[in-house]
MMTF fields as JSON, N, C-alpha, C and O atoms, coordinates in Angstrom:
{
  "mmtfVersion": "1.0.0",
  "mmtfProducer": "UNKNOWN",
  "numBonds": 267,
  "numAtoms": 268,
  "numGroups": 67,
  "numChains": 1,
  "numModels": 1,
  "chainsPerModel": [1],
  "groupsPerChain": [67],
  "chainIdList": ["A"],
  "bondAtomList": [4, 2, 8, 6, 12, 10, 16, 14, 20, 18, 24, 22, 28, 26, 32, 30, 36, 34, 40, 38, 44, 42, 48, 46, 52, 50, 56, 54, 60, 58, 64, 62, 68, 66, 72, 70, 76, 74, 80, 78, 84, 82, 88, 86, 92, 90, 96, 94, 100, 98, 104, 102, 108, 106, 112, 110, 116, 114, 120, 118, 124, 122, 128, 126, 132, 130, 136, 134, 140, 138, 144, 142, 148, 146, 152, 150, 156, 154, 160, 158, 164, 162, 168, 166, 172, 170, 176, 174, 180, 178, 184, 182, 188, 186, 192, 190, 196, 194, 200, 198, 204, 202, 208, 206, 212, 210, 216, 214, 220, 218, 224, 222, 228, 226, 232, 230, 236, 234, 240, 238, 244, 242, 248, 246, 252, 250, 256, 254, 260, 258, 264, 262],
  "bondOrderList": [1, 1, 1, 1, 1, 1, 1, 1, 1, 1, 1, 1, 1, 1, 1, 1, 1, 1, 1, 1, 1, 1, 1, 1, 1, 1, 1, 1, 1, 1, 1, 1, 1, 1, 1, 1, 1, 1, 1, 1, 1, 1, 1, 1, 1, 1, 1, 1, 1, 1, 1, 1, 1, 1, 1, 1, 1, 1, 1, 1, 1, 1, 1, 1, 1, 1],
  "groupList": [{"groupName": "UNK", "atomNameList": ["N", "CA", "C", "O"], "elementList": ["N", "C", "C", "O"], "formalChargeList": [0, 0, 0, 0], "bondAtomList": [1, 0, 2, 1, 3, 2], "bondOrderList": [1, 1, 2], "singleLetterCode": "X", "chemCompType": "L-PEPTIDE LINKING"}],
  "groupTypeList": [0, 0, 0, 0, 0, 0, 0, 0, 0, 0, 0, 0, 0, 0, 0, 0, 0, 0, 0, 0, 0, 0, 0, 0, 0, 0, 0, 0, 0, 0, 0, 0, 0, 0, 0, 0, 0, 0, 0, 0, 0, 0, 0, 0, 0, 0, 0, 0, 0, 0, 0, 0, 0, 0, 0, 0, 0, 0, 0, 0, 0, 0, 0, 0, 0, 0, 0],
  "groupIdList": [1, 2, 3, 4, 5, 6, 7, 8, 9, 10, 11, 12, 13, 14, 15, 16, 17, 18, 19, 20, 21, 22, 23, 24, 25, 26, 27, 28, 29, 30, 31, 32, 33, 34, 35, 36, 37, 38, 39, 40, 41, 42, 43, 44, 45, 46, 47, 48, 49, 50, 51, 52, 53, 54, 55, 56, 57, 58, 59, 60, 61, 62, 63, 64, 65, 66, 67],
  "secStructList": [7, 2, 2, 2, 2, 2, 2, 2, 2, 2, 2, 6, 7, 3, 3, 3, 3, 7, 7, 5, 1, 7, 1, 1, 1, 1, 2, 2, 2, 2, 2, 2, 2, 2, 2, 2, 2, 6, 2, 2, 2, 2, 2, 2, 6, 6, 3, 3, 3, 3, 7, 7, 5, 1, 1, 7, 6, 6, 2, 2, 2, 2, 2, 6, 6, 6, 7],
  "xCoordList": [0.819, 0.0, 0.868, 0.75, 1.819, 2.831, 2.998, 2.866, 3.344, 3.938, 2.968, 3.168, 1.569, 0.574, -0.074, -0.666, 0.201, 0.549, 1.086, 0.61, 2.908, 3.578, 3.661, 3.815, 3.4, 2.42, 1.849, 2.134, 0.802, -0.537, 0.102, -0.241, 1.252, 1.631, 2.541, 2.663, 3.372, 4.06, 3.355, 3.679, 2.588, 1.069, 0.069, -0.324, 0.012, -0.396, -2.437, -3.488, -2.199, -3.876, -4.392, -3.697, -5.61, -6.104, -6.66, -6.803, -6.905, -6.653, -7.788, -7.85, -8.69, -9.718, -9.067, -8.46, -9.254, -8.421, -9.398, -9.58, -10.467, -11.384, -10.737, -9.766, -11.611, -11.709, -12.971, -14.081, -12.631, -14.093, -13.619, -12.434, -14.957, -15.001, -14.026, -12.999, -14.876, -13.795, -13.566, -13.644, -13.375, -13.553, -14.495, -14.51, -15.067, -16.091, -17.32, -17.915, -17.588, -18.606, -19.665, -19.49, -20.779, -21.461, -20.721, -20.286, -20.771, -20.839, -19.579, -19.26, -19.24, -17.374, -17.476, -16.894, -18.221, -18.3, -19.128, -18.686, -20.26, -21.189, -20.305, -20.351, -19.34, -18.863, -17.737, -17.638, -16.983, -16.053, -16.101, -15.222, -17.285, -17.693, -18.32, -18.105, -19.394, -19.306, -17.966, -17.94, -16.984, -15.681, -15.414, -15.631, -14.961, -14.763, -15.731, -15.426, -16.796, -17.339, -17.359, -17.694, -16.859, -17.358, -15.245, -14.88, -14.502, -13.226, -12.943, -12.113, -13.764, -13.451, -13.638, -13.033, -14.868, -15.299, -13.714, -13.062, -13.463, -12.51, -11.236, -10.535, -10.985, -9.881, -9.619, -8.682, -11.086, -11.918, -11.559, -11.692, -11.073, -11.544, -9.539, -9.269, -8.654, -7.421, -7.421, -6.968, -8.03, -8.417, -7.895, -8.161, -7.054, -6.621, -7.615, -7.941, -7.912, -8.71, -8.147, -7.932, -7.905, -7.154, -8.314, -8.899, -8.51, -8.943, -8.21, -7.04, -8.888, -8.042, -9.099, -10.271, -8.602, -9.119, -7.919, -6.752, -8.927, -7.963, -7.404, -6.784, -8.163, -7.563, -5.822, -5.108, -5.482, -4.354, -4.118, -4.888, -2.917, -2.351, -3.002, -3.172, -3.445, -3.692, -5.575, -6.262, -5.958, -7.513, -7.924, -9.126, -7.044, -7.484, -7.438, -8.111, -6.397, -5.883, -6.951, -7.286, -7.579, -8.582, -9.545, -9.497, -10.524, -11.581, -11.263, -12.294, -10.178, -10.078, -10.117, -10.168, -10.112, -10.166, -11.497, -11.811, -12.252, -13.699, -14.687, -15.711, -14.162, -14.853, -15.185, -15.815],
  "yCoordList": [-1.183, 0.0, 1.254, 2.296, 0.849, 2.369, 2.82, 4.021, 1.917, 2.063, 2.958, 4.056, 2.444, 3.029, 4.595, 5.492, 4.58, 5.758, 7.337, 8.468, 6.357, 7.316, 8.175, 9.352, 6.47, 7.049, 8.316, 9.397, 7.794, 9.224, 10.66, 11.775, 10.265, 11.701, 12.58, 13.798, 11.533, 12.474, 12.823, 13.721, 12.071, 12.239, 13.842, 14.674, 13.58, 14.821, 14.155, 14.76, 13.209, 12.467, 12.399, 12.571, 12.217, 12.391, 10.867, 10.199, 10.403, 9.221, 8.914, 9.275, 8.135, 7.887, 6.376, 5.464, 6.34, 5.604, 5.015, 5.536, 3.821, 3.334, 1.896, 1.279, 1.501, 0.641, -0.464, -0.12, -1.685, -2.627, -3.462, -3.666, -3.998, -4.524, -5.55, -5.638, -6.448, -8.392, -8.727, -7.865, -9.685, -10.085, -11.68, -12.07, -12.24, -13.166, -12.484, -13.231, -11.641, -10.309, -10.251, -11.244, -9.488, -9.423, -8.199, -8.043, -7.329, -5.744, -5.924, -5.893, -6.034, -6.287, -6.396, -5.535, -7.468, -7.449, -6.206, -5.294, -6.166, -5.273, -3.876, -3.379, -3.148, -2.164, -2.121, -1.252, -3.32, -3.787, -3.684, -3.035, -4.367, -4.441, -2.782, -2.198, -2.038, -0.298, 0.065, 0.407, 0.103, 1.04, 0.309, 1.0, -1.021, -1.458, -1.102, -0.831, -1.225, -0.815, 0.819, 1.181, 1.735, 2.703, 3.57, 4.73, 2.484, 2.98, 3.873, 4.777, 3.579, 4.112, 5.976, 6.874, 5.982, 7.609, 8.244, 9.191, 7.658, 8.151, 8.405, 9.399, 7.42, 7.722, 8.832, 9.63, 8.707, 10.2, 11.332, 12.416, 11.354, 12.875, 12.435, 12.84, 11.745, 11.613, 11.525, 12.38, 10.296, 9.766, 8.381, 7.573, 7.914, 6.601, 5.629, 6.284, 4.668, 4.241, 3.11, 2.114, 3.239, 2.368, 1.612, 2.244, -0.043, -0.166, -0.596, -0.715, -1.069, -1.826, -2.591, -2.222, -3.632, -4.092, -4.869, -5.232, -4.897, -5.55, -7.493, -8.331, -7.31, -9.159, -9.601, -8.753, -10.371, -10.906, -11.673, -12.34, -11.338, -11.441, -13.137, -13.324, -14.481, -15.538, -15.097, -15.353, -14.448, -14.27, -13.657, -13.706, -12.927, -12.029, -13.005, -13.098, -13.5, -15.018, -15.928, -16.146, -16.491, -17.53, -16.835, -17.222, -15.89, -14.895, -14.757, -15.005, -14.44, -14.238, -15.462, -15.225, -16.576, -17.963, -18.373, -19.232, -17.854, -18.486, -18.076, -18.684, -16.774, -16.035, -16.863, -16.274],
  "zCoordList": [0.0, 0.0, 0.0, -0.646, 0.948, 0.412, -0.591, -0.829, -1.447, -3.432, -3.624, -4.144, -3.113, -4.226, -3.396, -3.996, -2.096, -1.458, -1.96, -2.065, -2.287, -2.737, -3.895, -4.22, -4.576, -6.456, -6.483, -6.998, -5.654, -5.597, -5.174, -5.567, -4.153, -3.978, -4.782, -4.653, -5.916, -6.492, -8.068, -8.845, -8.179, -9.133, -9.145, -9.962, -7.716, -7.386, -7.061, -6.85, -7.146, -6.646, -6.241, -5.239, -5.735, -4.439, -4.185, -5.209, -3.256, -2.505, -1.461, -0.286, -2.209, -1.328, -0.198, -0.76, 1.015, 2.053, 2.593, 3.693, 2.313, 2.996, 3.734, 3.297, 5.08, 5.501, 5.759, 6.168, 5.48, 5.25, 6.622, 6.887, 7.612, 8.289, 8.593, 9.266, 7.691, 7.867, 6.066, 5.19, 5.923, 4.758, 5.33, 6.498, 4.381, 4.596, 5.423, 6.2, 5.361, 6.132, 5.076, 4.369, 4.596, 3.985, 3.251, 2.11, 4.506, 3.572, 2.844, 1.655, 3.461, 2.823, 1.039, 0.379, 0.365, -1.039, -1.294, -1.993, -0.763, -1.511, -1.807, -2.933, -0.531, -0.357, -1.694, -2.561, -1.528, -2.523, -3.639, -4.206, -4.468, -5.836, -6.195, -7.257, -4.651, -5.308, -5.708, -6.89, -5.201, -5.448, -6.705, -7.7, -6.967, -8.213, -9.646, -10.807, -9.053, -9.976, -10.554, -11.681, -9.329, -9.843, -10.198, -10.007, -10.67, -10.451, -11.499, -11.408, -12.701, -13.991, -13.93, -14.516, -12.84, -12.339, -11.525, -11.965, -10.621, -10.063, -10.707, -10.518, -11.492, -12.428, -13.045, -13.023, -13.868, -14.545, -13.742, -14.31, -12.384, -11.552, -10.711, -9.581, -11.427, -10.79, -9.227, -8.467, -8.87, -7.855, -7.67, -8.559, -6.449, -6.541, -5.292, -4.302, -5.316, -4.031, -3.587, -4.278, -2.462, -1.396, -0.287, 0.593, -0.583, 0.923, 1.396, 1.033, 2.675, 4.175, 5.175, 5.252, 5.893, 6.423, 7.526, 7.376, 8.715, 9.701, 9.666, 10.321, 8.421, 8.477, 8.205, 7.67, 8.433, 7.654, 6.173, 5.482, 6.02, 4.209, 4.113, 2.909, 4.927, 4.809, 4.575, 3.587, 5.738, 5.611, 4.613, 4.354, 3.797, 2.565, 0.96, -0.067, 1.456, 0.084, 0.28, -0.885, 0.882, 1.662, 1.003, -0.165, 1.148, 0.774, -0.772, -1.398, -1.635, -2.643, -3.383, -4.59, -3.134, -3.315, -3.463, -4.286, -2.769, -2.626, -3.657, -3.969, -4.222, -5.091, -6.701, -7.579]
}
């Protein structure tokens, strides 16, 4: 997340910084698939979007697996 941090700052970007609950959560996709879906807008307006969540690099691989 730094890389893409630092990107944005010497870009000059602005940087939406959200956090999602859990992963295997409900909201977690729904929230997920809005930002994905809506990435092409932000791009449009030089906007980078970052989430986060308190799980670990195994609970996030596990979740991305199931999909």
């Amino acid at each position: 997340m730094a890389g893409k941090f630092e990107e944005a700052l010497n870009n000059q970007q602005k940087v939406i910084l959200f956090w999602y609950p859990k992963d295997f959560t409900f909201v977690c996709p729904t929230e997920l698939h809005a930002f994905q879906a809506a990435l092409p807008d932000f791009e449009k307006r030089n906007t980078i979007v970052i989430g986060a969540s308190c799980d670990t690099n195994e609970v996030h691989f596990a979740w991305l697996n199931t999909a």
